[in-house]
XYZ file of C-alpha atoms in Angstrom:
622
model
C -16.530 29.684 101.860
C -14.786 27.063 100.213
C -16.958 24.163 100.232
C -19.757 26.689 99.157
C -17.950 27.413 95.854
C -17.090 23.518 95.142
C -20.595 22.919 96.073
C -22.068 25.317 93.171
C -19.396 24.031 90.843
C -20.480 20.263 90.874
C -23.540 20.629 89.128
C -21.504 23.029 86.452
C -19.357 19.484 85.976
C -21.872 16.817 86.362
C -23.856 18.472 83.025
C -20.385 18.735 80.971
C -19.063 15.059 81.753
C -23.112 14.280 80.719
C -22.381 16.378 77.418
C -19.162 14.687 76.869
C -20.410 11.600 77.576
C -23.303 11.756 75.603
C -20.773 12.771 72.226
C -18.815 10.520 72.936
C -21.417 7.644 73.219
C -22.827 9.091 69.547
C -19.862 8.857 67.855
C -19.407 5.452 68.544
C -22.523 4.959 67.472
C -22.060 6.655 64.420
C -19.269 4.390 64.171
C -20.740 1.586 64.640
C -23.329 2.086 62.419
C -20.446 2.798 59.895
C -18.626 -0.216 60.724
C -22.066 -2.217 60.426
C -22.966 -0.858 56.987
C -19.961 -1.454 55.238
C -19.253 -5.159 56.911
C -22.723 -6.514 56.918
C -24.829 -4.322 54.391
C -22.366 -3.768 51.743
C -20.273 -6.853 52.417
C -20.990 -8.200 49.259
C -19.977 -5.538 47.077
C -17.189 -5.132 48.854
C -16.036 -8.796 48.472
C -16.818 -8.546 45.288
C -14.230 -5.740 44.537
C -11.759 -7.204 46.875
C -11.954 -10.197 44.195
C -11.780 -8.061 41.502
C -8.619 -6.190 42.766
C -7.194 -9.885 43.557
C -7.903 -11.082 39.627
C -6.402 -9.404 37.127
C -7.836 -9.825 33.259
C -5.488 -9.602 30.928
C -5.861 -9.489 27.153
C -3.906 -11.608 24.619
C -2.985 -10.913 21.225
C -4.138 -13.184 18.518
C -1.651 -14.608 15.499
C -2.223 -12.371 12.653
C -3.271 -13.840 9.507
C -1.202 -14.526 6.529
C -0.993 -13.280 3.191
C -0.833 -15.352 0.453
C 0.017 -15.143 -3.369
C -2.205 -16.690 -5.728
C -0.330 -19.987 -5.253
C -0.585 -20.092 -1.770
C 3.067 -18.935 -1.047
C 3.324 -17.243 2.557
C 4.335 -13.669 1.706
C 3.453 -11.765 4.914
C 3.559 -14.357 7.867
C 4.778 -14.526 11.438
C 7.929 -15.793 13.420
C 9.123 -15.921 16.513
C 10.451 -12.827 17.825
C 13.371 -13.500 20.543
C 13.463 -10.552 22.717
C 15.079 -8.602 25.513
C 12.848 -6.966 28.432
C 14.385 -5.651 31.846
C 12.233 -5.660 34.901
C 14.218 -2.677 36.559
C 13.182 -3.405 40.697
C 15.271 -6.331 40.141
C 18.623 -4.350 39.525
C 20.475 -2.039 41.083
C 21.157 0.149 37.894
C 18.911 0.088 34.882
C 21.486 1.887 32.962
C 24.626 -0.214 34.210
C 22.705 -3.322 32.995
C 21.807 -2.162 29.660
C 25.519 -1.139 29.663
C 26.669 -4.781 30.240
C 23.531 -6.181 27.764
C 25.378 -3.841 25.009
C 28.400 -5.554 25.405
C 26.909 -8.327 24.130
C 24.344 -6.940 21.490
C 23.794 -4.004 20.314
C 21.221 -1.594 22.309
C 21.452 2.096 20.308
C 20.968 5.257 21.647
C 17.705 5.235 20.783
C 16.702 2.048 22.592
C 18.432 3.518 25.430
C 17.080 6.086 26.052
C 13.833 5.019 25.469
C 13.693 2.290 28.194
C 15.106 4.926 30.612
C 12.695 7.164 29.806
C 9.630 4.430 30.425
C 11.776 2.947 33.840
C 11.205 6.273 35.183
C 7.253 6.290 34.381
C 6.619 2.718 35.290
C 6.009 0.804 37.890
C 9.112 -0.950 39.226
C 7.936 -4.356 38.071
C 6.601 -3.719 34.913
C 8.921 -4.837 32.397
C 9.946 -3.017 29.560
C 10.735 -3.891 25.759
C 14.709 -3.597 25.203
C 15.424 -5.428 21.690
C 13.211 -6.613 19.318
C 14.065 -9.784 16.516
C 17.251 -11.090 18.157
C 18.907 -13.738 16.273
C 18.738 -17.540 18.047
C 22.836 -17.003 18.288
C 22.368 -13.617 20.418
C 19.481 -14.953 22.215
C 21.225 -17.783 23.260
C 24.582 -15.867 24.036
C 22.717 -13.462 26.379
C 20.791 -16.330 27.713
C 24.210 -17.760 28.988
C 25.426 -14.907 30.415
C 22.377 -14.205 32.311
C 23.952 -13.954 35.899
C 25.962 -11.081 34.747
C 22.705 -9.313 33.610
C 20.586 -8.568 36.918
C 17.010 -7.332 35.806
C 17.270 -8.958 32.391
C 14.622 -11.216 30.841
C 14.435 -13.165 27.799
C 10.942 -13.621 25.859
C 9.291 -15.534 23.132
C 6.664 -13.770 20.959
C 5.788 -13.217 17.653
C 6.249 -10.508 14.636
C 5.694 -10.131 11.316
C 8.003 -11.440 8.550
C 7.640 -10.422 4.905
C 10.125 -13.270 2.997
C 10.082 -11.670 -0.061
C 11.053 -8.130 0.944
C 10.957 -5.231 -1.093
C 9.543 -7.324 -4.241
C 6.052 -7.115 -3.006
C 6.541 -4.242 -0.654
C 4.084 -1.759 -1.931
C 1.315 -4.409 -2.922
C 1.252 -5.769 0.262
C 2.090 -3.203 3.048
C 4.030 -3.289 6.833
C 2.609 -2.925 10.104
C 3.669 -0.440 12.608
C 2.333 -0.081 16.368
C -0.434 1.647 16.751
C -0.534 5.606 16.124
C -2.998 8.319 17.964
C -4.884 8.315 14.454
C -5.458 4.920 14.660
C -6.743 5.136 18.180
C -8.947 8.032 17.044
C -10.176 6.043 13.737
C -10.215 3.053 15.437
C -13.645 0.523 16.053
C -12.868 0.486 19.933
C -11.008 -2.558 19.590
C -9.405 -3.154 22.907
C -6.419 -4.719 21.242
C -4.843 -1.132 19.825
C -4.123 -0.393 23.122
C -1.802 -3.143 24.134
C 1.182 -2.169 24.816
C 3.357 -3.620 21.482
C 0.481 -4.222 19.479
C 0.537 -3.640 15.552
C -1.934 -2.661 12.778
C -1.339 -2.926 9.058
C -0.344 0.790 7.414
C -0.555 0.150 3.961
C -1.078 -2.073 0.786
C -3.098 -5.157 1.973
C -2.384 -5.033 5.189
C -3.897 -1.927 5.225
C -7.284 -2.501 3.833
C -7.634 -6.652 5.451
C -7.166 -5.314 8.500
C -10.314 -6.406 10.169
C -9.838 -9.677 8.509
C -6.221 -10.211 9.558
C -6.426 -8.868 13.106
C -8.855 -11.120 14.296
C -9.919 -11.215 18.080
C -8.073 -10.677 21.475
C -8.089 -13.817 23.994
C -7.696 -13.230 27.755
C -5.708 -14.496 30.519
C -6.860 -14.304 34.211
C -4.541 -13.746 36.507
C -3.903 -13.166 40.397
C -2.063 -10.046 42.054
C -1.203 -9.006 45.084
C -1.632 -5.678 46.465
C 1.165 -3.966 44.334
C -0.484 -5.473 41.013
C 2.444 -7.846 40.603
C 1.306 -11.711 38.813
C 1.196 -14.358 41.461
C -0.063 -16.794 39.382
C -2.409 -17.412 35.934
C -6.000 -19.028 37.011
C -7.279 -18.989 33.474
C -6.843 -18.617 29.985
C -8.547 -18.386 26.798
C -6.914 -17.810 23.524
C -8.037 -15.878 20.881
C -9.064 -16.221 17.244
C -6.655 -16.215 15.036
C -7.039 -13.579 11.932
C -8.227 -14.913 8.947
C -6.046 -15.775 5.904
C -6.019 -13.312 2.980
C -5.372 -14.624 -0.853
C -4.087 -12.576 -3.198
C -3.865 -12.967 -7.418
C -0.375 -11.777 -7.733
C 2.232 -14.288 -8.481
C 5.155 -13.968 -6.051
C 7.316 -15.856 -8.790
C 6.280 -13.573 -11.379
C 6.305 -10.138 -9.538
C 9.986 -11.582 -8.593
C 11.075 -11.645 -12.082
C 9.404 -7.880 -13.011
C 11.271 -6.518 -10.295
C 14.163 -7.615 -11.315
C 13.964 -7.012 -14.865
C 12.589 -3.208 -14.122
C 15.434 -2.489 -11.292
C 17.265 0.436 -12.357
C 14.036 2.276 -13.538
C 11.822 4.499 -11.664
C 7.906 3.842 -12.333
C 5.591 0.424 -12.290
C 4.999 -2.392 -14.015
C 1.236 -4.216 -14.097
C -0.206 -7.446 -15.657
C -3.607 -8.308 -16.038
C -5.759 -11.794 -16.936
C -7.625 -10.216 -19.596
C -10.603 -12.364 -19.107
C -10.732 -12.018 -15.365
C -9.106 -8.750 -14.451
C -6.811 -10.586 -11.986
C -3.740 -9.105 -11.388
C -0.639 -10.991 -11.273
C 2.318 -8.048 -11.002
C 1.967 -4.993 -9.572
C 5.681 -3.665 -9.679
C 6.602 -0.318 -8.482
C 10.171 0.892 -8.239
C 11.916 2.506 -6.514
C 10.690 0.311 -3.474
C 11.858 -0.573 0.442
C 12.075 -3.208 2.770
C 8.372 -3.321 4.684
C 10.687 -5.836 7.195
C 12.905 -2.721 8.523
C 9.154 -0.755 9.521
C 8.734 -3.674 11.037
C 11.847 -3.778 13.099
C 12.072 0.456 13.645
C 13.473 2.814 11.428
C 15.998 5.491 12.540
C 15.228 9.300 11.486
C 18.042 8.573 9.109
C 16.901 5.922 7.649
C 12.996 7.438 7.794
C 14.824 10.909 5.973
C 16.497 8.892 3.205
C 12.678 7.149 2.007
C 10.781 10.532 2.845
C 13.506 12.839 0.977
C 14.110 10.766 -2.285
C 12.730 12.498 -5.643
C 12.271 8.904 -6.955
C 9.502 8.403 -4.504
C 9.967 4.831 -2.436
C 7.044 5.164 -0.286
C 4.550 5.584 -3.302
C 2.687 2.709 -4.917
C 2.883 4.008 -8.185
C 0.797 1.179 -10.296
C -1.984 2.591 -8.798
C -1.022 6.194 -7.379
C 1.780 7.474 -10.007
C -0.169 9.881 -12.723
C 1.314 10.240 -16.219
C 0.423 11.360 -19.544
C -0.788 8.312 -21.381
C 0.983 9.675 -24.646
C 0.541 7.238 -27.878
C -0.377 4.530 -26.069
C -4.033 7.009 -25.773
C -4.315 6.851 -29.536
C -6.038 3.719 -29.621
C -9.024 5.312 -27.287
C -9.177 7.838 -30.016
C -8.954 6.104 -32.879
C -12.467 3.729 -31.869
C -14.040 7.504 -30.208
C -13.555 8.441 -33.805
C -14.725 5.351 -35.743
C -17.915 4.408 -33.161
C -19.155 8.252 -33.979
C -18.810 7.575 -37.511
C -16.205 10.643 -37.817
C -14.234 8.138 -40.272
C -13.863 5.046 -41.649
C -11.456 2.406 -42.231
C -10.401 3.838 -45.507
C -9.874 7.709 -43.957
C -6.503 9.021 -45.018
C -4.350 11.909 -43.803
C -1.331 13.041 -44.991
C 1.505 14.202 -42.837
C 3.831 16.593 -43.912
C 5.015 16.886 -40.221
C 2.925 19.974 -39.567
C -0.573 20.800 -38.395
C -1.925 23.744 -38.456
C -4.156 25.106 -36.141
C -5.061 29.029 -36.532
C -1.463 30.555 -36.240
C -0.276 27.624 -33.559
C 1.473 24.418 -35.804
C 1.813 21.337 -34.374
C 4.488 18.918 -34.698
C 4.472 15.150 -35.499
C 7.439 13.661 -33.566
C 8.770 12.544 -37.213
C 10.290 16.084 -38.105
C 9.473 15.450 -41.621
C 6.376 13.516 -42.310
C 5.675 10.201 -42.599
C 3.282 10.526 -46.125
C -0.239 9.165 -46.626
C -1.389 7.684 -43.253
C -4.519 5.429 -42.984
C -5.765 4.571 -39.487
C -3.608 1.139 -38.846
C -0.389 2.600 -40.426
C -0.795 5.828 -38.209
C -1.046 3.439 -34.993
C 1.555 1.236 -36.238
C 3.903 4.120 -36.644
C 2.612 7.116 -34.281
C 1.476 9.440 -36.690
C 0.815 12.655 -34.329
C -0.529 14.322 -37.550
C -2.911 11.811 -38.161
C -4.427 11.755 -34.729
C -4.790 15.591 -34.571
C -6.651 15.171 -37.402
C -9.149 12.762 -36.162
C -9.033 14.013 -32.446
C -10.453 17.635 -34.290
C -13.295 15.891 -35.978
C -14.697 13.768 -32.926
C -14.186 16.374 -30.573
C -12.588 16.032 -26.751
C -16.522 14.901 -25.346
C -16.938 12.035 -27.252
C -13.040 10.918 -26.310
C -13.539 11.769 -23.468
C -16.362 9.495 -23.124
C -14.387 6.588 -24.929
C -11.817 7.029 -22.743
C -14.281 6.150 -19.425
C -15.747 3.054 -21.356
C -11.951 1.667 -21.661
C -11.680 2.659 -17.704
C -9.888 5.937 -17.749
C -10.236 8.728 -15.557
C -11.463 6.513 -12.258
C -10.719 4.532 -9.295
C -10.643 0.822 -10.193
C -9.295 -0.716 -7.089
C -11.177 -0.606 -4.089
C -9.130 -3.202 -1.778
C -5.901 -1.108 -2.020
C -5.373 2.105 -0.555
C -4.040 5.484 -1.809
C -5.193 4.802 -5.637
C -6.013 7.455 -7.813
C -8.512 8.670 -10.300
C -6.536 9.927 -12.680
C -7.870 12.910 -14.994
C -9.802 12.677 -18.227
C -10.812 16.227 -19.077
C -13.926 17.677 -20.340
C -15.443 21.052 -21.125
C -16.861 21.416 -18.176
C -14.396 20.466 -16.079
C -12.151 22.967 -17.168
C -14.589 25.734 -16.687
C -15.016 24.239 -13.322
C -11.439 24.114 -12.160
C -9.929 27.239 -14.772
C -13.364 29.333 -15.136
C -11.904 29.087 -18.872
C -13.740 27.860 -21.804
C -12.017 24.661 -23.359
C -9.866 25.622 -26.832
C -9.838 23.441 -30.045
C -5.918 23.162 -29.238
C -6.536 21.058 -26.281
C -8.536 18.721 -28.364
C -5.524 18.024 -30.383
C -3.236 18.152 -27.814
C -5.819 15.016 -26.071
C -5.919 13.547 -28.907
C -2.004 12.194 -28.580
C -2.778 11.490 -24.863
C -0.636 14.811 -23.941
C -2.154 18.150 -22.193
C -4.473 17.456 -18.854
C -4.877 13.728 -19.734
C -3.412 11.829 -16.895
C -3.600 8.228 -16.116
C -1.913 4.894 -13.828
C -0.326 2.191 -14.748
C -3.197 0.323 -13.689
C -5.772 2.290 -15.724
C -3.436 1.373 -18.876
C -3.603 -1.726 -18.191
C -7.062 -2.308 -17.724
C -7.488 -0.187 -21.429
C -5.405 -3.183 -23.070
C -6.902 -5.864 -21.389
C -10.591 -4.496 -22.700
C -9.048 -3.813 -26.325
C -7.844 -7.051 -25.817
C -10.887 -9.230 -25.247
C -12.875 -6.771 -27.031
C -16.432 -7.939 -25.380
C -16.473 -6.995 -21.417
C -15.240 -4.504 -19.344
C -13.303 -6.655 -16.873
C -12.230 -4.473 -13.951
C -8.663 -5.143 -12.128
C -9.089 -7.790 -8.493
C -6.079 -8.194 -6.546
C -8.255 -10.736 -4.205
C -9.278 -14.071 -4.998
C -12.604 -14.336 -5.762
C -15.077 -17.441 -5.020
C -15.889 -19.578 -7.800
C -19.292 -17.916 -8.044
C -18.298 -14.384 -8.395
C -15.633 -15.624 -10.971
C -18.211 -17.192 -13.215
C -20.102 -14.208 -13.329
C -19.442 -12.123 -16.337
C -18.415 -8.487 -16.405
C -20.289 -5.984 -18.231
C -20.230 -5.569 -21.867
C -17.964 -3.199 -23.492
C -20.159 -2.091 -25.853
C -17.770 -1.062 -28.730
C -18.392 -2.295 -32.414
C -16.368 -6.013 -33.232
C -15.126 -4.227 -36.773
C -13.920 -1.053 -34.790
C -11.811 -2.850 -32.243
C -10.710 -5.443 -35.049
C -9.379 -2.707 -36.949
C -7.303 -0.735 -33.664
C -6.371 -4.658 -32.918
C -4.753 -4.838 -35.811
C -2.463 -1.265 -35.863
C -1.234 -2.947 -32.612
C -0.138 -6.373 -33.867
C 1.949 -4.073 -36.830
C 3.432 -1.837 -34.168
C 5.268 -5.442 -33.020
C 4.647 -7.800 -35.728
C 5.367 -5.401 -38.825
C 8.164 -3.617 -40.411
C 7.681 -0.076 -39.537
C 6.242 -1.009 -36.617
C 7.741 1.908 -33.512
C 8.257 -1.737 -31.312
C 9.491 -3.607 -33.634
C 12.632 -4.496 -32.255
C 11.272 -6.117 -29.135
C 8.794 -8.551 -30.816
C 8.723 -11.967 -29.030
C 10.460 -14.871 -31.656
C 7.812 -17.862 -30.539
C 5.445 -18.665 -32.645
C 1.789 -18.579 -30.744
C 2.992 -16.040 -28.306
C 3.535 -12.958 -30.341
C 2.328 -9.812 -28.724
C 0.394 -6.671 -29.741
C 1.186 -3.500 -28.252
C 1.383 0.423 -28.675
C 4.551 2.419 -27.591
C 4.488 5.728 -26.128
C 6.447 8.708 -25.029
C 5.052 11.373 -22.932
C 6.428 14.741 -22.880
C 7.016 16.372 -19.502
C 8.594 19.844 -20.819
C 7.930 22.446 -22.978
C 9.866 22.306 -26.258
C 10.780 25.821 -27.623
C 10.205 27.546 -31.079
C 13.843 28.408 -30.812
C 14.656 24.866 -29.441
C 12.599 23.482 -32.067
C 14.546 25.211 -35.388
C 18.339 24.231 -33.592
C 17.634 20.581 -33.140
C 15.288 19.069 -30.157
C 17.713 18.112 -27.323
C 17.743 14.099 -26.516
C 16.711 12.504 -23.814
C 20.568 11.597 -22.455
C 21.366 15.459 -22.932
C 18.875 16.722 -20.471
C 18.349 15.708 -16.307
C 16.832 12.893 -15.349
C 13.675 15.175 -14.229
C 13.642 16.630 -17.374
C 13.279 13.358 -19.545
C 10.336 12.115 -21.582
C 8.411 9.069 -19.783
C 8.761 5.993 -21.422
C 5.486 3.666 -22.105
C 4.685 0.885 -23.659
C 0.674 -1.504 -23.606
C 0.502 -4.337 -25.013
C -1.158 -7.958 -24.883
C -0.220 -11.529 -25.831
C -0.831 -14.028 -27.618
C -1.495 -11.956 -30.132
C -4.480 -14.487 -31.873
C -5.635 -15.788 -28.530
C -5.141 -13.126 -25.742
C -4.423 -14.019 -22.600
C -2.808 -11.290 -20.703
C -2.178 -7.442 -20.855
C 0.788 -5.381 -19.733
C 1.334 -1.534 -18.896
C 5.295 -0.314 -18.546
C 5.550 3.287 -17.087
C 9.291 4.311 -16.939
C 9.308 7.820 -15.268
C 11.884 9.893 -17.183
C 12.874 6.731 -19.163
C 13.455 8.572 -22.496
C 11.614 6.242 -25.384
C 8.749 4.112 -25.036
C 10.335 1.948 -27.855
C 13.741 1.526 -26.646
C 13.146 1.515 -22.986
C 9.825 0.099 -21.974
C 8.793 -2.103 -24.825
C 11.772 -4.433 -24.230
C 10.982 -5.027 -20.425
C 7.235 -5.777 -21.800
C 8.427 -8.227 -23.918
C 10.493 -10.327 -21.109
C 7.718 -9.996 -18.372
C 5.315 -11.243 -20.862
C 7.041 -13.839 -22.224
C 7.640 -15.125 -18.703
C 4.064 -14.630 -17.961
C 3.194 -16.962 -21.015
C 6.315 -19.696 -19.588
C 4.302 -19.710 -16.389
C 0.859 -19.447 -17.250
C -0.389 -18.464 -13.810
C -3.621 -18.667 -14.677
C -3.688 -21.938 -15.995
C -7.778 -23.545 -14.590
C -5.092 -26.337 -12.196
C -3.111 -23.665 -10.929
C -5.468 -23.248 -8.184
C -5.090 -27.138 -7.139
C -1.284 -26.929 -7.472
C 0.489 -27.451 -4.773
C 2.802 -24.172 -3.570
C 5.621 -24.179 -5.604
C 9.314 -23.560 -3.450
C 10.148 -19.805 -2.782
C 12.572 -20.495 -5.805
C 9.827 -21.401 -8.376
């Protein structure tokens, strides 16, 4: 019985060993077939990726390009950068060695816990940034007490220096590392995304940027398996970023920020045959060395939160009221449309009335018979609402564009504005209000919705002053070919400018001139020039009968601005200058005298002497 139930069983087996056989012997052929299509078939590609994991290309950052002044002085350069990095597989304790590295220079809070914070989200071998710009004496202290600082690396690279500071701060910009915006905005430049790697923010810096970056080089390198260097096979550097030359004179826009400290605003001057600009002041300012470096919130708080406005360029971004210094636009509106003559008189009693509105002349009673030079040489409000109400705000308007108010003039430097000259229909654009005949007068001292820059003022003198072509502002050196091209006429009559020319020599040169007192004593370098103070507050009827309140009994905020134009030599002019002292009380007493020195050291120097471009740099001294 037994043998008869093994003996119907064995055939039951013999088909399942067959079965299991059979899978068996097709999965190793499978297998096989595997094995022979990645190892033979594909054995290229995959020796090709073995490589490819094996070499490791690796881009390198380029020098940045300087930026020069107009003499070739280095004012945004690079140095060597001694810095700190910790590898943190090779110690024990990241935070017990950057315990003993502070004991021997300073790592704050912020550092700390920044590289703690990236030494958990690294790789183990990656090394990390600790301190930036060390000096050669810390560098070389930590570099001999090395064995007491496992994990700790010392390396050579470069950053940006800016040797003269705050002086040029706003003209030429900072870098900073690179920001999601710029990543966003960026041309796909492989550079923003190494690690460290910065891009100009503002000023020059700012706008060169494709011309200072330049182009990455590479390094080829070999890894093993956990992407750690085992050696470099190649390398190619890359091209260094291109030099950028500037117009403004380092020397120069030294000296104006000196003589302006104290004051809140901007200072510009202008080559009034070229437009070339060789000081663009603006005060308050900061250090573009400490973005460079890393500022602290504190320190980032204190810039952000000051009413005087650090961060802002404000030659070419602060708006003000032109005030007197816009008579002159109105004065040659008035004469090219024939509204007077030379010989048109007005007499000023102080008072102007307008309907059952008066308006005031800022001499309380009068100054008499006024004819068009003696009302520029001495303000006369009276006299200017007069001729502002004949002309009419279009035709102002419209002089005030020819002389380059009211638009962008500036291209290579960011964050400029247009300024405002107001028309008709822009008010019914922005107000949905028809424009009043009170305005008009109220343009035609350069108060109301008028606003302008320093650099638009300046531009307006250096026009008056050359009296044939509209010369527009360059803060880059041109070729020699696009210098000797001329701008394009002015297009204002010889005999109308002559006679506005001549209210601003008197307003220096002549007794009752409002600038008299700041006239420059050297015979051949006189200046002309037109003082003006712009209102920023209401004055009262009540106010008005108990006595106007002076400048030094009101807050700072609260304070007339302080302007003064002018151009020099006087005969033979050379160069223009626009003073805006925010809240500075007087044009007369306040910006007319720092005019005066700038230009007369302007005149000492003659930057733009025909040799000065062969000259050799001059020391940082001058």
């Amino acid at each position: 019985m037994k043998q008869r139930v093994e003996k119907a069983r064995f055939p039951v087996f013999t088909r399942r060993a067959a079965i299991l056989g059979g899978a068996k012997l097709g999965l190793m052929g499978l297998l096989a077939g595997r094995l022979y299509y990645l190892q033979v078939l594909e054995s290229d590609q995959y020796r090709m990726q073995a490589d490819e994991n094996r070499m490791n290309l690796r881009l390198l950052a380029p020098p940045r390009g300087r930026i020069l002044d107009r003499n070739g002085l280095p004012v945004a350069t690079n140095r060597q950068n001694f810095r700190v990095v910790i590898v943190p597989e090779q110690t024990s304790s990241v935070s017990g060695t950057l315990d003993a590295l502070n004991r021997i220079v300073s790592v704050s809070d912020h550092e700390r816990e920044r590289v703690l914070k990236e030494a958990a989200r690294k790789r183990s071998f990656v090394p990390i940034a600790v301190v930036d710009n060390l000096t050669w004496e810390e560098f070389a202290r930590i570099n001999v007490r090395s064995p007491e600082l496992p994990g700790i690396q010392l390396d050579v690279g470069d950053t940006r220096d800016y040797p003269y500071g705050a002086h040029l701060a706003h003209a030429v910009g900072y870098v900073a590392p690179v920001s999601e915006a710029d990543l966003k905005n960026g041309d796909g430049d492989p550079l923003l995304e190494l690690p460290g790697f910065r891009v100009g923010k503002r000023g020059l810096e700012r706008s060169q940027e494709s011309r200072l970056r330049g182009a990455a080089g590479n390094q080829r390198v070999e890894v093993n398996a956990f992407g750690r260097v085992i050696r470099e096979l190649s390398r190619t550097e890359g091209r260094p970023g291109a030099d950028v030359r500037m117009t403004l004179d380092a020397r120069l826009q030294r000296f104006a920020m000196r003589r302006f400290a104290g004051n809140s605003g901007s200072v510009v001057v202008m080559d009034v045959h070229s437009g070339e600009l060789l000081v663009m002041a603006s005060t308050p300012t900061f250090d573009p060395n400490a973005f460079n470096v890393g500022l602290s919130n504190a320190e980032w708080r204190r810039l952000t939160t000051n009413p005087r406005n650090p961060l802002t360029n404000k030659a070419v971004a602060g708006r003000y009221p032109p005030g007197s210094t816009f008579k002159m636009a109105v004065a040659l509106a008035a004469l090219e449309a024939g509204a007077i003559d030379a010989g048109h008189r007005v007499f000023c009693n102080g008072r102007h009335q307008l309907g059952n509105h008066t308006f005031h002349c800022w001499k309380r009673w009068g100054h008499g018979w006024m004819n068009l030079t003696e009302a520029i040489t001495q303000s006369c409000d009276i006299y200017f609402y007069d001729i502002a109400r004949k002309v009419g705000i279009e035709r102002i308007a419209d002089m005030a564009e020819k002389l380059g108010l009211g638009r962008k003039l500036l291209p290579d430097l960011p964050g400029e504005s247009a300024g405002l000259v107001p028309r008709k229909m822009w008010k019914e654009a922005h107000f949905g209000e028809s424009w009043q005949l009170g305005e008009t007068l109220i343009a035609g001292i350069g108060q109301g919705y008028l606003l302008t820059t320093p650099l638009q003022l300046v531009t307006m003198t250096a026009r008056l002053a050359n009296g044939r072509h509209a010369v527009t502002p360059t803060i880059l050196r041109r070729p020699a070919d696009e210098l000797a091209a001329e701008p394009a006429p002015l297009g204002i009559s010889v005999e109308a400018l002559d006679l506005v020319r001549e209210g601003m020599n008197r307003v220096v040169n002549g007794e009752r001139g409002t600038a008299r007192a700041s006239s420059i004593d050297r015979e051949g370098w006189e200046m002309a020039g037109k003082t003006g103070t712009a209102q920023v507050r209401r004055i009262t009827k009540a106010e008005r009968l108990s006595g106007v309140l002076k400048n030094e009994e009101l807050e700072w905020r609260s304070r007339d601005h302080a302007l003064f134009v002018a151009y020099a030599p006087v005969h033979a002019p050379r160069y223009a200058i626009a003073v805006v002292a925010e809240h500075g009380g007087s044009g007369s007493s306040t910006a007319a005298p720092i005019a005066r020195d700038i230009l007369e050291e302007t005149l000492r120097l003659d930057p733009s002497k025909p040799e000065v471009a062969g000259r050799a740099p001059v020391s940082e001294e001058g």
